[in-house]
Every structure is written in structure tokens, then in C-alpha cells.
Amino acid sequence: MKVTIDKWIGVSTWHWNHAQDEVCGICRVAFDGTCPTCKYPGDDCPLIIGECKHAFHMHCLLKWLTTESSKGLCPMCRRRFKTATE
Amino acid sequence: MLSNFPSRGLPLSQNTSSSPLLSKSSSRLSSAQRPKRQKQLLGSSGPRKLTLASSTTDFFPNSDSLSEKYFNSTWLALNSALDNVFHDQPISDSFEALYRGVENLCRVDKSRSLWENLKMRMTNHIAFDFVKQSLEPAVKSSDSADMVKLVVDKWLKWTAQLKIVQNMFFYLDRSYLLSSPNDLSIIETGYSLFRKHIIIDGEIGEPFFASLMSYFELHRSHKLEDTKLIALAIDMIFKLDVYLANFHVRFLHSTRAHYHDLSEANIESMPIPDYLKLTMSALDFESDQATTFSFQSTTRVDTVAVVKEEMIKSKVDIIISRGFDDLVDAEDTQSLEYMYQLFTQVKESKALLTAFGEYTKREGLKLVMDPAKDAIMVASLLAFKAKLDRILAASFAKDDDFSNAMREGFADFINKRQSVPAEMIAKYVDELLRAGNKQMDDKELETRMWGVLILFRFIEGKDVFEAFYKRDLAKRLLLNRSASDDAERNMLTLLKDECGTSFTQKLEGMFRDTEISRDFMASFKNSKYSTAKETGIDLYVNALSQAFWPYYPDTTLVLPPEMNTALESFQQFYFSKQTGRKISWRHVLGHCVVKAQFPKGKKELSMSLFQTVVLLLFNDVDDGKSLTYEQIKTATDLDDKNLTRTLQSLACGKVRVLSKEPRGKNVNPGDKFAVNLKFEDKAYRLRINQVQLKETPEENKEVHEMVKRDREYEIQGVIVRIMKTKKTVKHVELIRQTIEMTKERGTLDLSDIKKNIEKLINKDYMERQGADTYVYLS
């Protein structure tokens, strides 16, 4: 018997490269999900990673940084938040 | 009036004593005209009146002795005439003479005495001739005397006699009685005497009414052929004005007794539908009877009310307990309608409502609670609902209260069983939407979706439904088993309308993912990365965002080199388009179309990736040779569970492309597998990946656990939100608010909330303060 594959319908799931199993420290939603304001994950709702290596949904963090009490600090470690440059 | 007199033509002179007086009176006849003339004159000139008036008084000699004499003689004549009338004999004098006698007496101011005499005479006639002579002996002689007939006979006789008397004393009636405020007319007096002596006083009234009631009794049992006598009696009762005080009350009383007995005799033994019919026909009968005998409307209303009271109101509980369930079981809409109407009329519809609600709950619970019937649960629930809907429409006039009771009943019983109904509803929808379910057209499909959605509405644990629906939807989308895109979208819209956007957001995301993948794959095919030409494999990949889709565990699988090449090239393409991402493969969902050359023909097989990989191994095995379970396991690196399922589907299912040694339904380690060289099938294209669609017990368990986990997170989230706004809160208040906020998600167990408060305390989100207060820790 000879068997050849004609067509293959595969299934894959994509994840953000960073911190696969973790959740955003601000909204507690998985990184693979979206921040509370977005509907679909992906490039519309990307992650942001600080120099301190803490990652958040970008929207969540930006919202945090606009608040008075944030003083521009990372919500996790209270260091000044700067986007990590890879 | 006068023209009604029968003309006997008797000469006046026969009565010698009265003749001179009568002749005298006849001369006065002209004086009867006088007032008339006087009036005419008055009309033209006033002053003449006085002279005429004085001359009138002159005309009547005021002589008592004369009039006394005259009165006596005239009365004698009248009395003997009355005697004749009362004994139904011809009158000897002429009516005209008698009439004039009366008139003359009245003119000489003898009206009062004449009236007294006449009244006495009439009273005697009734009290003696009717009562003493005829009716009383009849009452006394036997109980069974037909009093109705006797009294009505007397009545008829009396009315005829009265008429003659009235005519005879017409002048008295008109001139004296009419203007005298304290006296009744002759007819009225006659009626009143009859009423007094026969109906009200004495011993005749009671037997008469009793006898009349027995006539009605006969009429009710349709044994009375001639109703004329009743009609006459009722007419008499009306004329005598004893309807309300005497007849009405007695009639209601006897009606009540009749229907009380009827109801008592039948309520325990007669089938309820017959009993209801009996009541309906009784109501019709009583109403007709009231019309036939022209009862007053109050009697009709009261009678009908009495029948309902005796037949229904006092028997509500018995009727319901004896008949309701059976009627609904048998869907006897007619009887149920009677029941509804009658109960509503006696203001007892509440009892029916309760029974209906309880029936819904009890019968529904039977459908839901039995695990052996899980597979047909939704179908039977739908049938049950449809049946109740039919009854609602046909019998209960779509009464809002009743449909509410039904809804409450459904919401109650369907949530008595945890999770399973929600799961079964999800599966039912899956079956509807799954391809290969082509026996129904779009319209039918839509009605079924509507139906199932109504059931879904009652479910409190909507998260369970969502979890299963999602899992099933994933399989339909990824394995291309969805019957139609439109139907899927329709269902999604229905769910969205029902539960809001947040509920369907993930489901929409799943659709979006498959759409994105479609576009993405189109560009992949045209790119330089595509390896379709080199490997011969047309690769299509659904790249999904994990958050929307159910979780699938990682599986190990060794792919043949050419498949790996195809995969690699896709990954390269993917990464070239998307940055910051990585991909994990969900091979458990992959499926392939495979061309296979069997000795007995070429086949195109649609199968799961696992099946494909296993089957590909046999490319390198000579025909007739076999591979052991262990060899396959090493070559594919599949875990035991998946491998067993895969091999089972290939060697033990309906389409057996492999043969197994030893034969049997189960795959065990050490079994040998070879290509089934004798394989043949009528069809060219074969689908053998059903095993992928089927839900395994593990999967099922996993979904339930996932739902439980999600619920915990949600409860915790809600608790934290409450704590955050309140800072300190009492235990009871916290529990109450938590339940409030999670209501739409379904009911929560109190212990679940407590457990999660405990967990949050452990995680330092909050702490206890005193015995029953929590403080939020920021």
C-alpha cells in the first residue's frame, strides 16, 4: 500500500514570545488575551516590556502611567518605567 | 271597557226592588255628562261656573235614608251576581244594570261601603272557597298532591273571575279606588288577597313551592315533558309579586341542593373530563331554563353562580388532584379549557395555576434528573415545552400568569441538576449545526435553534453552556464540519441577543481567527515559502489566538520528514509576518486528506493527523508484514491514550484500513497491525476522522473543571472589586453583594464564596477584622 498526503489542515496557536503563561500585572488577563478595552488579541493589543523586565498589556500600562499616582513608576517594582530596547 | 261586557240581555225589571232606583239613576245618567259640559263652559267663560255648580248640588238630595236603602238593594243584586261569578255560573242580571248600580252607588258617596263589602266578599271567596274548601283538604289528604296544578288552577280561575268583577265594578275602580291613596285597584286587591291567603299565610304556600321545586327537579333530569304548568306558575309568581321574596330564594336553595347532591355523587367516581362536561352542560341548562321561564336576571346570575359554587368551587382541590395531571398528560385541551374557564369564573384559577406550575416542575424534573436519559434530554424537553405551549394556547387562553408559571417551572427544574442540562443543550446545538445533519431545511433549523434557545434562557449556569459550545464550535470550525456558515452566524446572533456581547465575544473571536487564517494562508500559498510543489502536501494552517479557544494540551508527535519541511516553511513565513510571537502546534486537531492505493482500488481518505502519521508508517512496510503496537508507539511518539484511540479507529471502526492481530474491539500493547489488503468500499471518498469529533470522557471532565476554575476566578474578581470600593465590609454584606453581582452567571454555592474569600485572605488581598468584618489590603 502506498499512502500520500494530499492536503493537510493543521492547527496552531500563537503566543506572545514573552512570558507565555503569565497574566498582565494590571488587568490580570493573560497576555495572550487582550487588555480589557480591546476585543481581539494580536497586533492591535500588543505587550510592552520594561527595562525591569516586567511586561504588561501596552494599553494597560499606558493608562496606568497617565494617572497621577503612578509617578511614572512600574506598578510591579516601583522603578521608573522605561520600555526595554531589545 | 264596556264593550268587553258579555251582553246577556237580561231585563232590568226582574229585580223589582232595585228597579225604581235604577230607573232613577238612569235619569241621572245625564248628570254624568254634566261635569263634562261644565268643563266645556268653563273653557269659554268663567263666571257661569258658580251657578252651574250650585245647581248640581241641588240635583242630589242629601238624604241618608234613601241612599241607605238604595245601597242595600243594589248590593244585594251585586252580591248575588258575585256569587254567580265566583261559582262560575251565569249572572242573572244584565251587566249593564250591575255596572250602573255600582256607578250610582259611587255617585251617592257609597264608594267606601261598597268597596268594603266587595273586599269582604272577595276575601271570603278566597279564604273559604279556595283555601278551606279545596286547597287545604288537598294538602292534608296526601303529601303527593300536585299543589302546583291545584294552585295554578285556582289562580287561573281567580284571574278570570277577577276580570269580570273588575268590569262589573269598573266605576268604583276608576272613580274611587284610583284616586284613593290607601286603596289598591280591584285587580291588585284580588292579587294581594290571593297572595296573602294562598302563598304567604296558611299551609298552602310551603307545599306549593315544594311541589314547584320538584317540578324543576324533574325538568333537570329531563323527565318533564310539558313545561307549560311551570311557565304558568312562574307567571303567577311574577304577578303576585312574590318572585324575589319567596320564589327566588327557594329556587336557589333547591338548585344548590340539587347540584350539591349531583356533585357529591359524581366527584369521586366520574372521570374528570366527564365531570367538567357535566358542569358545563348544567350551566347551559340552567341558563336556558332561566330564559325559557323568563326568570329575572338576578335569578339567572345567582343560579349559575350556585351551580359553579357547588360543582366547582367547593371541589377545586378534588378536581385538580383527581384530574389535572392526567389531563395534561393526555393533552386534553378541551377539558383543560373547561377547567380554566370554570376555575377563573369562580376565582379559583390560582389553584389551577399552582397545579400547572407544579406539574411543569415535577414532570420536567423527571426528564432532567435521569442520567440514563441525558442523550435525549434536550429533545424531550423541547417536546415537553411544545406540549405545554400547545396547552397554554388552546386551553389557558395564553394567560400570562400561566406562561409565567411554566417559565418559572422550567427555570426551577432545569437548574436542579448541576451543569448537565447546559451541557446537553450545547451538544444539541452542536448536532444541529454539524455537517451531515442535512435532513432539515433552513427554516426547520431556525425553529429548532429558537426552541433550544428558549431552554437555554432558563439555564443559570450559562458558563457551562459556553464552555461546551465553544469546544464544539472549535471542532466544527477546525475540522470543517460546520453545516453552514450562515447557520453558525445566526446562532451566534441569537446568543448575542440573549446574553450580550461579552458572552459571545470569544466566540466571535474564534470566527475571526479562522477568517484571518484564511487570508493568511492565501498569501502563504503565493509566497516563496510554500512547499506544496516539493512535498506534494497542500498545507493549510489555522493560526489561533489562544485566549479565544478552548485549551488543548500539548501532544508529542513525530512527523515524517516531508511534513516537517512543510511545517518549518510555514513557521518561517509566519514569523516573517508576525513579530514577537511564537507558535505551538495543536496536532490533536490537525486533519489530512490522504490518497491511498489499496490492492482493491484507490481511495481518498479524510482522517486525523494522528491517523495519517500512523498510516504513513505502513508505506515502508511490505504488504502482509505487520507492525507491533510498541513499534508504532516508538515511531510516532504518541502517548498511549491517543495511540490507542487512533489505532482503534483504523483497525476496529467501520472503515478498517488496518487489520489487527489478535482480532477484537480493544487495542492492547503487543497487538500487531498490518494493512488490510482486502479493504474495499463502494465510496471513493471516505471519512474516518469521526474519532476526532467525538468527545472523550476526559475532555468532558476537563471542561467541567475548567468551568469551575473560571467561576472561582470570577468570584474572586467580584469579591476584590467589592472590597476595593468598600475597603471594610461585613461578611453578610459581602456575600450578598457577591451573589448580586454574579447573578447572571448562575447561582453560586455559599460555600464556594466562602472558599474564595478564604483564598483571597491567604493571598493577602484582604484580612479579617473581628468576627465578621473584612478589610481590603491594597
Coordinates of C-alpha atoms in Angstrom, one line a residue, chain A residues 1-21 25-26 28-47 78 86, chain B residues 505 508-509 512 536-548 563 567 574 578 580-586 589-598 609 612 616 619 623 675 765:
Chain A
M1 CA 0.0 0.0 0.0
K2 CA 1.1 3.5 -0.8
V3 CA -0.2 6.5 1.1
T4 CA 0.4 10.1 0.1
I5 CA -0.8 13.2 1.8
D6 CA -2.9 15.3 -0.4
K7 CA -4.0 18.1 1.9
W8 CA -3.1 18.8 5.5
I9 CA -5.1 21.1 7.6
G10 CA -3.0 21.9 10.6
V11 CA -3.9 23.8 13.8
S12 CA -1.6 26.0 15.7
T13 CA -1.9 28.6 18.4
W14 CA 0.3 31.6 18.7
H15 CA 1.5 33.2 21.8
W16 CA 3.4 36.3 22.7
N17 CA 7.1 35.4 22.8
H18 CA 7.4 36.8 26.3
A19 CA 6.1 35.1 29.4
Q20 CA 3.7 32.6 27.9
D21 CA 1.7 31.6 31.0
G25 CA 0.0 42.6 36.3
I26 CA -2.5 45.3 35.8
R28 CA -4.9 40.1 35.4
V29 CA -5.8 38.9 32.0
A30 CA -3.5 36.5 30.3
F31 CA -1.0 38.1 27.9
D32 CA -2.5 36.1 25.2
G33 CA -5.8 37.7 25.8
T34 CA -6.4 41.3 25.4
C35 CA -6.5 44.2 27.8
P36 CA -10.0 45.0 29.0
T37 CA -10.6 47.6 26.4
C38 CA -9.7 45.6 23.3
K39 CA -11.7 42.9 21.6
Y40 CA -9.1 40.9 19.7
P41 CA -5.6 40.0 20.7
G42 CA -2.7 40.4 18.3
D43 CA -1.0 43.4 16.9
D44 CA -3.9 45.6 17.9
C45 CA -3.2 45.0 21.5
P46 CA 0.5 44.3 22.0
L47 CA 2.6 43.8 25.0
R78 CA 8.2 50.8 41.6
E86 CA 16.0 44.8 22.6
Chain B
Q505 CA -17.0 37.9 22.3
E508 CA -16.8 35.9 17.6
G509 CA -13.0 35.9 18.1
R512 CA -12.4 36.0 13.3
G536 CA 3.2 17.4 -2.5
I537 CA 1.4 18.5 0.6
D538 CA -1.1 21.2 0.4
L539 CA -0.8 22.7 3.9
Y540 CA -3.4 24.9 5.4
V541 CA -2.9 26.2 8.9
N542 CA -5.4 27.8 11.3
A543 CA -3.4 30.1 13.5
L544 CA -5.4 30.8 16.5
S545 CA -5.1 33.2 19.4
Q546 CA -5.1 31.0 22.5
A547 CA -7.4 33.3 24.5
F548 CA -10.5 32.6 22.5
M563 CA 5.6 17.0 6.7
L567 CA 5.6 22.9 8.8
Y574 CA 4.5 33.2 9.9
Q578 CA 4.2 38.5 12.8
G580 CA 7.1 38.9 18.9
R581 CA 5.1 35.7 18.6
K582 CA 5.7 32.0 18.7
I583 CA 3.7 29.1 17.6
S584 CA 2.7 25.9 19.2
W585 CA 1.1 23.1 17.3
R586 CA -2.2 21.5 18.2
L589 CA -6.9 18.9 15.9
G590 CA -4.9 18.5 12.6
H591 CA -6.5 16.5 9.9
C592 CA -5.5 15.4 6.4
V593 CA -6.9 14.2 3.1
V594 CA -4.9 11.2 2.1
K595 CA -4.7 9.2 -1.1
A596 CA -4.2 5.5 -0.6
Q597 CA -3.6 2.8 -3.1
F598 CA -5.2 -0.4 -1.8
L609 CA -3.3 13.8 11.6
T612 CA -2.3 9.9 8.9
L616 CA 2.2 6.6 6.7
N619 CA 4.4 2.9 3.4
D623 CA 2.4 -5.9 2.2
V675 CA -2.5 -3.1 6.1
Y765 CA -5.8 40.6 49.2

